JSON list of C-alpha atoms in Angstrom, two decimals:
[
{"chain": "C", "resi": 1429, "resn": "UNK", "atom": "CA", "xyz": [110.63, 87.16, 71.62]},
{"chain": "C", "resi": 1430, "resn": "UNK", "atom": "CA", "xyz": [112.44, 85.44, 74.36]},
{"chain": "C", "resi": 1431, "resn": "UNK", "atom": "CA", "xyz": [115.70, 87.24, 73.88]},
{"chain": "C", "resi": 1432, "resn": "UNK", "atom": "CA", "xyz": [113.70, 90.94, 73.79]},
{"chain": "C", "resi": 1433, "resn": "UNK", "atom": "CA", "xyz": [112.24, 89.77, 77.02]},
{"chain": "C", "resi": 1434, "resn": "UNK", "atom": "CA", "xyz": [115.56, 88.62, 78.61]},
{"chain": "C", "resi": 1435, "resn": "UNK", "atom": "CA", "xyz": [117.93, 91.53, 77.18]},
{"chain": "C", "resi": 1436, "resn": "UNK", "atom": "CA", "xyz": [117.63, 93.81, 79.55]},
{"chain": "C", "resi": 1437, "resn": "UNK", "atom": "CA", "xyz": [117.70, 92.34, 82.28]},
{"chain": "C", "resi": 1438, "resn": "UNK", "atom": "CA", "xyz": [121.15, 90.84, 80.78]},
{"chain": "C", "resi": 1439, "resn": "UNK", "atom": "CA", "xyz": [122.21, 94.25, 81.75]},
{"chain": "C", "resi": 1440, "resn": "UNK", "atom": "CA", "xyz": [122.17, 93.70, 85.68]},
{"chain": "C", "resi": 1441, "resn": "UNK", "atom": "CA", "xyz": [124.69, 91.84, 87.71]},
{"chain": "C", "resi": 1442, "resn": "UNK", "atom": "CA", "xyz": [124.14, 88.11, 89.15]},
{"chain": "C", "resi": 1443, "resn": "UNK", "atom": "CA", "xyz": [122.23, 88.45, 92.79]},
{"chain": "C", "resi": 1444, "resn": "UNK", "atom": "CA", "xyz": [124.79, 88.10, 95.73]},
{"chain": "C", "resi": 1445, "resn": "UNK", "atom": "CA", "xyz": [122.89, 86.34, 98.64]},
{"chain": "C", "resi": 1446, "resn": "UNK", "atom": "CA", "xyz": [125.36, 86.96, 100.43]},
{"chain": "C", "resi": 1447, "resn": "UNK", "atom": "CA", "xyz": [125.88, 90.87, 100.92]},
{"chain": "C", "resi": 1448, "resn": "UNK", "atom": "CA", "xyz": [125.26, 92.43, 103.83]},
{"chain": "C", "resi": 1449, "resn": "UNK", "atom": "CA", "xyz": [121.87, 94.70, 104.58]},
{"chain": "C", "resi": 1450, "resn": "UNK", "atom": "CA", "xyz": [123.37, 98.44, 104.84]},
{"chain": "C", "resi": 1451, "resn": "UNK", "atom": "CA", "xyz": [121.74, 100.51, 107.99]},
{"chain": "C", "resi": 1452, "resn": "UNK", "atom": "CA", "xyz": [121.89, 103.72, 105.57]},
{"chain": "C", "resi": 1453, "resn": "UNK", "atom": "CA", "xyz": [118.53, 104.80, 104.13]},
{"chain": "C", "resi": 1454, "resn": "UNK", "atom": "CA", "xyz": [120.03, 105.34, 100.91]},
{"chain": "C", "resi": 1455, "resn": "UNK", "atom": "CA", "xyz": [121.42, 102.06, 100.66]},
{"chain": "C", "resi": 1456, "resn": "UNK", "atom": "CA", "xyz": [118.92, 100.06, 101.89]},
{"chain": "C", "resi": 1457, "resn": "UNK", "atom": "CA", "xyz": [116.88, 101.89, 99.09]},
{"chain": "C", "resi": 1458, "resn": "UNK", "atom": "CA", "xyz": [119.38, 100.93, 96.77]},
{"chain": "C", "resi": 1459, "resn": "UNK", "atom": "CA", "xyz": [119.61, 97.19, 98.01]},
{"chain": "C", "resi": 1460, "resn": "UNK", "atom": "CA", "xyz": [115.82, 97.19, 97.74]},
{"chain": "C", "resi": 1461, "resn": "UNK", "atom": "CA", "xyz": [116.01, 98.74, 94.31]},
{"chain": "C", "resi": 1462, "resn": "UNK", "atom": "CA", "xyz": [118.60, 96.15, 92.72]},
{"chain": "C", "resi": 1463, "resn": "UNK", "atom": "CA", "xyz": [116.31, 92.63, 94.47]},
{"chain": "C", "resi": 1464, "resn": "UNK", "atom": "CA", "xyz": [113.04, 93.91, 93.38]},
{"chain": "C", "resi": 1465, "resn": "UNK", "atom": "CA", "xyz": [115.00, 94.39, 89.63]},
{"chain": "C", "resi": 1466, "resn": "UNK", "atom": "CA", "xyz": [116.70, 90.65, 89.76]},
{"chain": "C", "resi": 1467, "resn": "UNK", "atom": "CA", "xyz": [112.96, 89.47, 91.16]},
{"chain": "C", "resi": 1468, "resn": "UNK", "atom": "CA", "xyz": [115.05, 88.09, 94.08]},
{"chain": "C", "resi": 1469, "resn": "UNK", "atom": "CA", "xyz": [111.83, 88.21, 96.47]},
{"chain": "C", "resi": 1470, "resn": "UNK", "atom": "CA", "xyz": [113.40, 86.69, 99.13]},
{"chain": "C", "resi": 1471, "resn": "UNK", "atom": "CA", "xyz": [116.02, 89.04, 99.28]},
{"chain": "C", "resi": 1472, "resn": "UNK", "atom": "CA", "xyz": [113.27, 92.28, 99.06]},
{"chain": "C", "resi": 1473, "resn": "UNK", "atom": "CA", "xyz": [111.51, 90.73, 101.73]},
{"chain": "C", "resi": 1474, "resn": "UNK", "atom": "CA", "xyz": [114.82, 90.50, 103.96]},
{"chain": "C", "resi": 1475, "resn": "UNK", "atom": "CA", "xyz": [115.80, 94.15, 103.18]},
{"chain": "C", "resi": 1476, "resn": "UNK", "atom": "CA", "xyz": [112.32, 95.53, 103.99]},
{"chain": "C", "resi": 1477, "resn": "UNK", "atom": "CA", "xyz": [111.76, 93.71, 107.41]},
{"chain": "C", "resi": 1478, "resn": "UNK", "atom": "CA", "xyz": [115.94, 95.16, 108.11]},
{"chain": "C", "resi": 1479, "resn": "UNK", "atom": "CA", "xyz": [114.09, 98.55, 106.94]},
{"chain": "C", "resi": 1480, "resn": "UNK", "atom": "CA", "xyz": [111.37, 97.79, 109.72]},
{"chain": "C", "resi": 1481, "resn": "UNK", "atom": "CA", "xyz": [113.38, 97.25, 112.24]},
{"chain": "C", "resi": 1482, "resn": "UNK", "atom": "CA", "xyz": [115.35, 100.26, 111.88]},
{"chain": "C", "resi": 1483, "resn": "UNK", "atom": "CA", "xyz": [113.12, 102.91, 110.98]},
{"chain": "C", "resi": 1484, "resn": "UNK", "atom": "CA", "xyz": [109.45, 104.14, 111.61]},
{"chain": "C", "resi": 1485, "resn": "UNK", "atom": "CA", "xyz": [106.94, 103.21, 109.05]},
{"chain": "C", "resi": 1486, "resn": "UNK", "atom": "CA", "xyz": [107.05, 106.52, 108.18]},
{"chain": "C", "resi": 1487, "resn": "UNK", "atom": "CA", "xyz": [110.83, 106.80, 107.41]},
{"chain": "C", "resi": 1488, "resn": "UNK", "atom": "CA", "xyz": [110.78, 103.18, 105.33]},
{"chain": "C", "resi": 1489, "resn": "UNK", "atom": "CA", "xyz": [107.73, 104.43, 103.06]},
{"chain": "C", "resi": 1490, "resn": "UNK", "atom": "CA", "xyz": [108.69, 107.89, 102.24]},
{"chain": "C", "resi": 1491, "resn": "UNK", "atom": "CA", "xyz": [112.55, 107.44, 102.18]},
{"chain": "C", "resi": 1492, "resn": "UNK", "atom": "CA", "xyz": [113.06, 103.75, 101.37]},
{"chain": "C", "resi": 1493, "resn": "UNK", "atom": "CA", "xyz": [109.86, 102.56, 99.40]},
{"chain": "C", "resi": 1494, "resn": "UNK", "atom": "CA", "xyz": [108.48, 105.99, 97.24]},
{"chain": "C", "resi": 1495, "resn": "UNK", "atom": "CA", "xyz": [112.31, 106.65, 95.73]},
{"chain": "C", "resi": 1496, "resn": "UNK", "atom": "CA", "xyz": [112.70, 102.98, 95.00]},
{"chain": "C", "resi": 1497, "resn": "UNK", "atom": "CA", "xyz": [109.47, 103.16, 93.07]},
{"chain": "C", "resi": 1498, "resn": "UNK", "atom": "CA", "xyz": [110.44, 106.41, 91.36]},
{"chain": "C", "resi": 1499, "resn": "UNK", "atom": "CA", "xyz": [114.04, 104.58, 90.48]},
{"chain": "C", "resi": 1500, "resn": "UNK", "atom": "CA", "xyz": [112.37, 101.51, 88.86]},
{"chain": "C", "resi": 1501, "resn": "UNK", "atom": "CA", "xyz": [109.59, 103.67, 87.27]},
{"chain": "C", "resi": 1502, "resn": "UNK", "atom": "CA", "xyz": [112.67, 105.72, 85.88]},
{"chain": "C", "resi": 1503, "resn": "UNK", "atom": "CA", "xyz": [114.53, 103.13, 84.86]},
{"chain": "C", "resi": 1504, "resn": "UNK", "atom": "CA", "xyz": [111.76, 101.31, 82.82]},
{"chain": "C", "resi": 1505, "resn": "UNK", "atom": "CA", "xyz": [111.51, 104.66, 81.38]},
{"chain": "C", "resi": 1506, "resn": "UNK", "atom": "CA", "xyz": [115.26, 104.61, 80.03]},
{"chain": "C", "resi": 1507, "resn": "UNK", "atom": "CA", "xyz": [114.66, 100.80, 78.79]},
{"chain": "C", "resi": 1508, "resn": "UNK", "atom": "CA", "xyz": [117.26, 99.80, 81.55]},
{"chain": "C", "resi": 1509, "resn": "UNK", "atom": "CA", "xyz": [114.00, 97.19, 82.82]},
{"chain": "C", "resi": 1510, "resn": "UNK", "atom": "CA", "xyz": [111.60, 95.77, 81.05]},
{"chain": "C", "resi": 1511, "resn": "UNK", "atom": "CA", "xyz": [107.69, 96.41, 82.53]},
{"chain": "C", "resi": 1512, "resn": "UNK", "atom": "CA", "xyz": [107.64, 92.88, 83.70]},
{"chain": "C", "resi": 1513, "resn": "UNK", "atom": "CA", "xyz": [110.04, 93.84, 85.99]},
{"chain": "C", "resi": 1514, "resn": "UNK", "atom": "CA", "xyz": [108.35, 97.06, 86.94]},
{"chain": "C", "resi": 1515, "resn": "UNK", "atom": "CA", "xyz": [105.17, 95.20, 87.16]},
{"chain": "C", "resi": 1516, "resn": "UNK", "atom": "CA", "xyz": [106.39, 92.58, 89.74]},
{"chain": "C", "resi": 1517, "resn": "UNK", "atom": "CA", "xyz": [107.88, 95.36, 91.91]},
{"chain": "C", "resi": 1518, "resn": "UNK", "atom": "CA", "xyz": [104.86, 97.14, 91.76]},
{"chain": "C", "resi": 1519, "resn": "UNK", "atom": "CA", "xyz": [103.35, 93.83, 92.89]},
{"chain": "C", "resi": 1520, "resn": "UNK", "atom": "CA", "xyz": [105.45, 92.70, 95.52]},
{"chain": "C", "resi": 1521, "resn": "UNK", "atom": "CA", "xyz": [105.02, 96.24, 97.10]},
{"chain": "C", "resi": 1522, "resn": "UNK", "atom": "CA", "xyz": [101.46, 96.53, 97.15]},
{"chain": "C", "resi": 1523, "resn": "UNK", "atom": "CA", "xyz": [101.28, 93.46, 98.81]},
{"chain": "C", "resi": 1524, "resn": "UNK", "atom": "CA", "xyz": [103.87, 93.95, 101.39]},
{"chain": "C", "resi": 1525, "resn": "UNK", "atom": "CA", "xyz": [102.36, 97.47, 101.92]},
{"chain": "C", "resi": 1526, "resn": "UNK", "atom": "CA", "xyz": [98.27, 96.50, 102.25]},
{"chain": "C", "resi": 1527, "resn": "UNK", "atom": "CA", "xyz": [99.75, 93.67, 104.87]},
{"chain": "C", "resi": 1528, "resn": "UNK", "atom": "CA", "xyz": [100.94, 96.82, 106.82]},
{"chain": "C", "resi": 1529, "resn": "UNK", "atom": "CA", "xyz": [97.76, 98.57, 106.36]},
{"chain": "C", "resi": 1530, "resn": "UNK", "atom": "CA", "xyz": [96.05, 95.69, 107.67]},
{"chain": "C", "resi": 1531, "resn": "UNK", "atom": "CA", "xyz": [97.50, 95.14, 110.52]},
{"chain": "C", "resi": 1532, "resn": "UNK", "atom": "CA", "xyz": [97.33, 98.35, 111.79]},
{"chain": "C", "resi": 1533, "resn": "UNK", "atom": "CA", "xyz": [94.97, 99.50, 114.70]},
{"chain": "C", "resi": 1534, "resn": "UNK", "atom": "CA", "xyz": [91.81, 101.47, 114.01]},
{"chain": "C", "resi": 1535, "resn": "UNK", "atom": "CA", "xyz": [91.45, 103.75, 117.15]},
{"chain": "C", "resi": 1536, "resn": "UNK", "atom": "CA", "xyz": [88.85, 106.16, 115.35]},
{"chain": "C", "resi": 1537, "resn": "UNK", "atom": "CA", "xyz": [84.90, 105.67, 114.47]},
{"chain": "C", "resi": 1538, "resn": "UNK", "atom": "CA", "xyz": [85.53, 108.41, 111.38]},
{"chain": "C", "resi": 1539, "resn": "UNK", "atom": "CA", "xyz": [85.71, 106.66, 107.80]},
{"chain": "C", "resi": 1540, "resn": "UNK", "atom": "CA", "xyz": [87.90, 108.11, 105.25]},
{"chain": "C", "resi": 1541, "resn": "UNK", "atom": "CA", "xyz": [87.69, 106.44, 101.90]},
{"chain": "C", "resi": 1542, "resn": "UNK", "atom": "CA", "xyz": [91.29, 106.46, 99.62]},
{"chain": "C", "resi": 1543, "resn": "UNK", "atom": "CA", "xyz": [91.07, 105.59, 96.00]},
{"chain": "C", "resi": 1544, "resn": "UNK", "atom": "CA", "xyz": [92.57, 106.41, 92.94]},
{"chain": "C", "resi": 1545, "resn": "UNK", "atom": "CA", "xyz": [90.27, 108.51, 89.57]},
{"chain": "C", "resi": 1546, "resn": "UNK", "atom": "CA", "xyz": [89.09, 106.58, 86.86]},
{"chain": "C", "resi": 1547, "resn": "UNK", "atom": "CA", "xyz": [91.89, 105.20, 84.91]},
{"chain": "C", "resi": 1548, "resn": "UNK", "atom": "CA", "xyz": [94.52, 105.79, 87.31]},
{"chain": "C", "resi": 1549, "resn": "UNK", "atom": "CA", "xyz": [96.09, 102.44, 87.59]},
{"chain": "C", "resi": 1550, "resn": "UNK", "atom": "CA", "xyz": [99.26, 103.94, 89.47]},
{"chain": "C", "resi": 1551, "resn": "UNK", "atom": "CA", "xyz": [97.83, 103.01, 92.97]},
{"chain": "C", "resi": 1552, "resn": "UNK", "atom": "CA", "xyz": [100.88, 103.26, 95.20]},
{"chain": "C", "resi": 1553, "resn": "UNK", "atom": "CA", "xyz": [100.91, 106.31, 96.59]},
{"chain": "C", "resi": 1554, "resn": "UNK", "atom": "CA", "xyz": [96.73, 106.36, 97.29]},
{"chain": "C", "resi": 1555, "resn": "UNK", "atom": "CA", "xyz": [97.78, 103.05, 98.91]},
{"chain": "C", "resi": 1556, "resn": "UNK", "atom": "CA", "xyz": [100.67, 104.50, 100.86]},
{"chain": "C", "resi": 1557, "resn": "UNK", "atom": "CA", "xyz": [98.52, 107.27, 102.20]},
{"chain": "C", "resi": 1558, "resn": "UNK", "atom": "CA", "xyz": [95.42, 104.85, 103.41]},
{"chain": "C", "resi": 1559, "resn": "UNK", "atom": "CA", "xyz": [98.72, 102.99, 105.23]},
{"chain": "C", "resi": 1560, "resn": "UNK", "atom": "CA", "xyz": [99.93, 106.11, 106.81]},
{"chain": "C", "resi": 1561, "resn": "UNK", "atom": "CA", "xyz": [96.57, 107.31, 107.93]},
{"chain": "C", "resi": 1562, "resn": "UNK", "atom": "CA", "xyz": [96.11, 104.30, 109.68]},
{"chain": "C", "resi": 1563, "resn": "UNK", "atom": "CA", "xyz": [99.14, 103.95, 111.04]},
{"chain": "C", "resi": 1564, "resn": "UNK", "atom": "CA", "xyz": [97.92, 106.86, 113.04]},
{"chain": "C", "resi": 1565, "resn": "UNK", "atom": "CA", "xyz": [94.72, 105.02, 114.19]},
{"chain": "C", "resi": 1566, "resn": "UNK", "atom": "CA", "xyz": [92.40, 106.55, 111.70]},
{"chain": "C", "resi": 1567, "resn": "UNK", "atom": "CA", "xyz": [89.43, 104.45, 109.93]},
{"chain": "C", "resi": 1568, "resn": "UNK", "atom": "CA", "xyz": [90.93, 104.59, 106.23]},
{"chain": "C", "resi": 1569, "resn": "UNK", "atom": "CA", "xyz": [89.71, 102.23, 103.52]},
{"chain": "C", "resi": 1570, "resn": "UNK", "atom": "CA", "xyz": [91.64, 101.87, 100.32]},
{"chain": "C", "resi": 1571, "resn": "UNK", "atom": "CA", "xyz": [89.86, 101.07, 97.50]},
{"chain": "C", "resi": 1572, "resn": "UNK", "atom": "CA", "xyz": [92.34, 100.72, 94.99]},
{"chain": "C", "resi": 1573, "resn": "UNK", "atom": "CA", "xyz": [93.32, 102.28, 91.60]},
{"chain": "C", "resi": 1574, "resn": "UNK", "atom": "CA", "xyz": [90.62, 103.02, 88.52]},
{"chain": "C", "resi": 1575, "resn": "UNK", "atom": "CA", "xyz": [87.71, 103.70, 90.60]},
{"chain": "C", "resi": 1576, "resn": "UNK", "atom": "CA", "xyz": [84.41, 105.08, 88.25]},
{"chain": "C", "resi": 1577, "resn": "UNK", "atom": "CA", "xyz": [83.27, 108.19, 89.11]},
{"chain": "C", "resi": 1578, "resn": "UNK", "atom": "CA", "xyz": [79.43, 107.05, 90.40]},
{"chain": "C", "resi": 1579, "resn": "UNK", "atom": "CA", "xyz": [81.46, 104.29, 92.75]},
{"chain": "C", "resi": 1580, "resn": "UNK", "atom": "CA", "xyz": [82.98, 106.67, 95.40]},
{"chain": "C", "resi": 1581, "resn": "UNK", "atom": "CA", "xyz": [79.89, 107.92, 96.23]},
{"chain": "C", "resi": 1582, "resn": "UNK", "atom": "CA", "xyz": [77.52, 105.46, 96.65]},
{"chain": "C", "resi": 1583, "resn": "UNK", "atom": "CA", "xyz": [80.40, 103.79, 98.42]},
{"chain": "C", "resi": 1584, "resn": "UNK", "atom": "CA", "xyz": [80.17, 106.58, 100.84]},
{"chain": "C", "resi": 1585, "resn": "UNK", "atom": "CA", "xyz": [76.67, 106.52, 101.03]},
{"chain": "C", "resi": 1586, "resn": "UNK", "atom": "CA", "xyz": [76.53, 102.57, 101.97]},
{"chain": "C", "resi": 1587, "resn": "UNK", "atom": "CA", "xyz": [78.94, 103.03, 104.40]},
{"chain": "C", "resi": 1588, "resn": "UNK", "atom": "CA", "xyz": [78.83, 103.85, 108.02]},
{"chain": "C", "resi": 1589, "resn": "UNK", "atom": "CA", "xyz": [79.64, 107.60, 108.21]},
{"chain": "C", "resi": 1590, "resn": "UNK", "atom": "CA", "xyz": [81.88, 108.52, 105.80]},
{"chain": "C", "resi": 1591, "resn": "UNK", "atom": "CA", "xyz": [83.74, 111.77, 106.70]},
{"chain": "C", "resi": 1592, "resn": "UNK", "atom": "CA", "xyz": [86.45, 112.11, 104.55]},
{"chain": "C", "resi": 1593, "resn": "UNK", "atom": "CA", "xyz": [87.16, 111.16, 100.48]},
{"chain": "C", "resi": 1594, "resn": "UNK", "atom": "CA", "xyz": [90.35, 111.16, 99.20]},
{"chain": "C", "resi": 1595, "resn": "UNK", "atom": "CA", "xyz": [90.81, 110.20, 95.25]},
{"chain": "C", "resi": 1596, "resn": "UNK", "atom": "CA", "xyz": [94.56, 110.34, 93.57]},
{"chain": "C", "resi": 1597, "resn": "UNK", "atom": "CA", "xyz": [95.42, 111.57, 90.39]},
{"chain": "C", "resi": 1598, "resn": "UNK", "atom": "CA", "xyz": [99.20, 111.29, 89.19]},
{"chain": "C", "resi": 1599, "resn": "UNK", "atom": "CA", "xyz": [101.74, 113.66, 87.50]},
{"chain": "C", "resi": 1600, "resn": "UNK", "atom": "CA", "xyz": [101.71, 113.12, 83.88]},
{"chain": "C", "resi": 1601, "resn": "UNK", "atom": "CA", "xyz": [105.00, 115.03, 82.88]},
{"chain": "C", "resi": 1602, "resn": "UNK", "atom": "CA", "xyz": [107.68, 112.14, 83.93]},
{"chain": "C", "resi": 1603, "resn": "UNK", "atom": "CA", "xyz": [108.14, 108.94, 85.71]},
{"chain": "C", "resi": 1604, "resn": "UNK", "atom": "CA", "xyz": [109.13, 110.37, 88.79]},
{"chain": "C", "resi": 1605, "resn": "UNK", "atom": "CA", "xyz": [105.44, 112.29, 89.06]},
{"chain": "C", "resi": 1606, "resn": "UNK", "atom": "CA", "xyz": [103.87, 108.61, 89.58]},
{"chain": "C", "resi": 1607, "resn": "UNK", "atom": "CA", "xyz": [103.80, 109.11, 93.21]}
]
């Protein structure tokens, strides 16, 4: 069991501390890609806050985070990573990524609920969305993936206002549809 587990990731090279962050969207995407796959979280967290720095929150989610998602999505799909690894990416992304959303100012009274359909445990891009709307200082609530239909709602309902419901479904026809 332990060598299934361990083989493919016997396919990536040994983490180099060392190399420099790249200023190019495309590499940092790639930089981000290859930590998240060698679980090297320090190293994800350094290329992420160098993706801050450089770029809107805009530019780092839809050009830096989504297509490393879609890579590591894709390559679980080819058996280059195992779902471990594609789990802990997922992970470490959704946690960096509510932080954001968290953080952000709320400049409007109007509540607009984001959550994913029932059974849709591919939550990223719902999550993404909630981010960028509030980003902009609208009053969005994520509510995560798998919600049951009756939930959204009496959500709504118990809540102050509700204006606007959002509820994600993803592309079933590849890996690259997840977002």
């Amino acid at each position: 069991l332990l060598a299934q587990l361990t083989q493919p990731l016997s396919k990536l090279e040994t983490p180099n501390l060392a190399e420099p962050i790249s200023e190019n969207i495309n590499a940092l995407k790639d930089q981000l890609v290859q930590a998240l796959v060698q679980l090297n979280e320090s190293r994800a967290s350094t290329i992420l806050a160098q993706c801050f720095a450089l770029f809107s929150l805009e530019d780092v989610t839809l050009n830096i985070v989504a297509p490393a998602l879609r890579q590591i999505g894709e390559d679980w799909h080819q058996g280059l990573i195992n779902i471990a690894t594609e789990h802990f990416a997922s992970a470490f992304l959704i946690g960096k990524l509510q932080s954001i959303m968290n953080a952000q100012e709320i400049n409007s009274n109007d509540l607009i609920l984001v959550g994913c359909a029932p059974n849709e445990r591919h939550e990223i891009g719902a999550l993404m969305f909630a981010m960028l709307l509030r980003k902009h200082g609208l009053n969005a609530r994520y509510l995560s993936a798998d919600l049951p239909l009756p939930d959204l709602p009496m959500t709504a309902i118990n809540s102050p206002r509700p204006t606007s419901t959002f509820r994600f479904l993803r592309a079933v026809n590849s890996p690259a549809g997840v977002l």
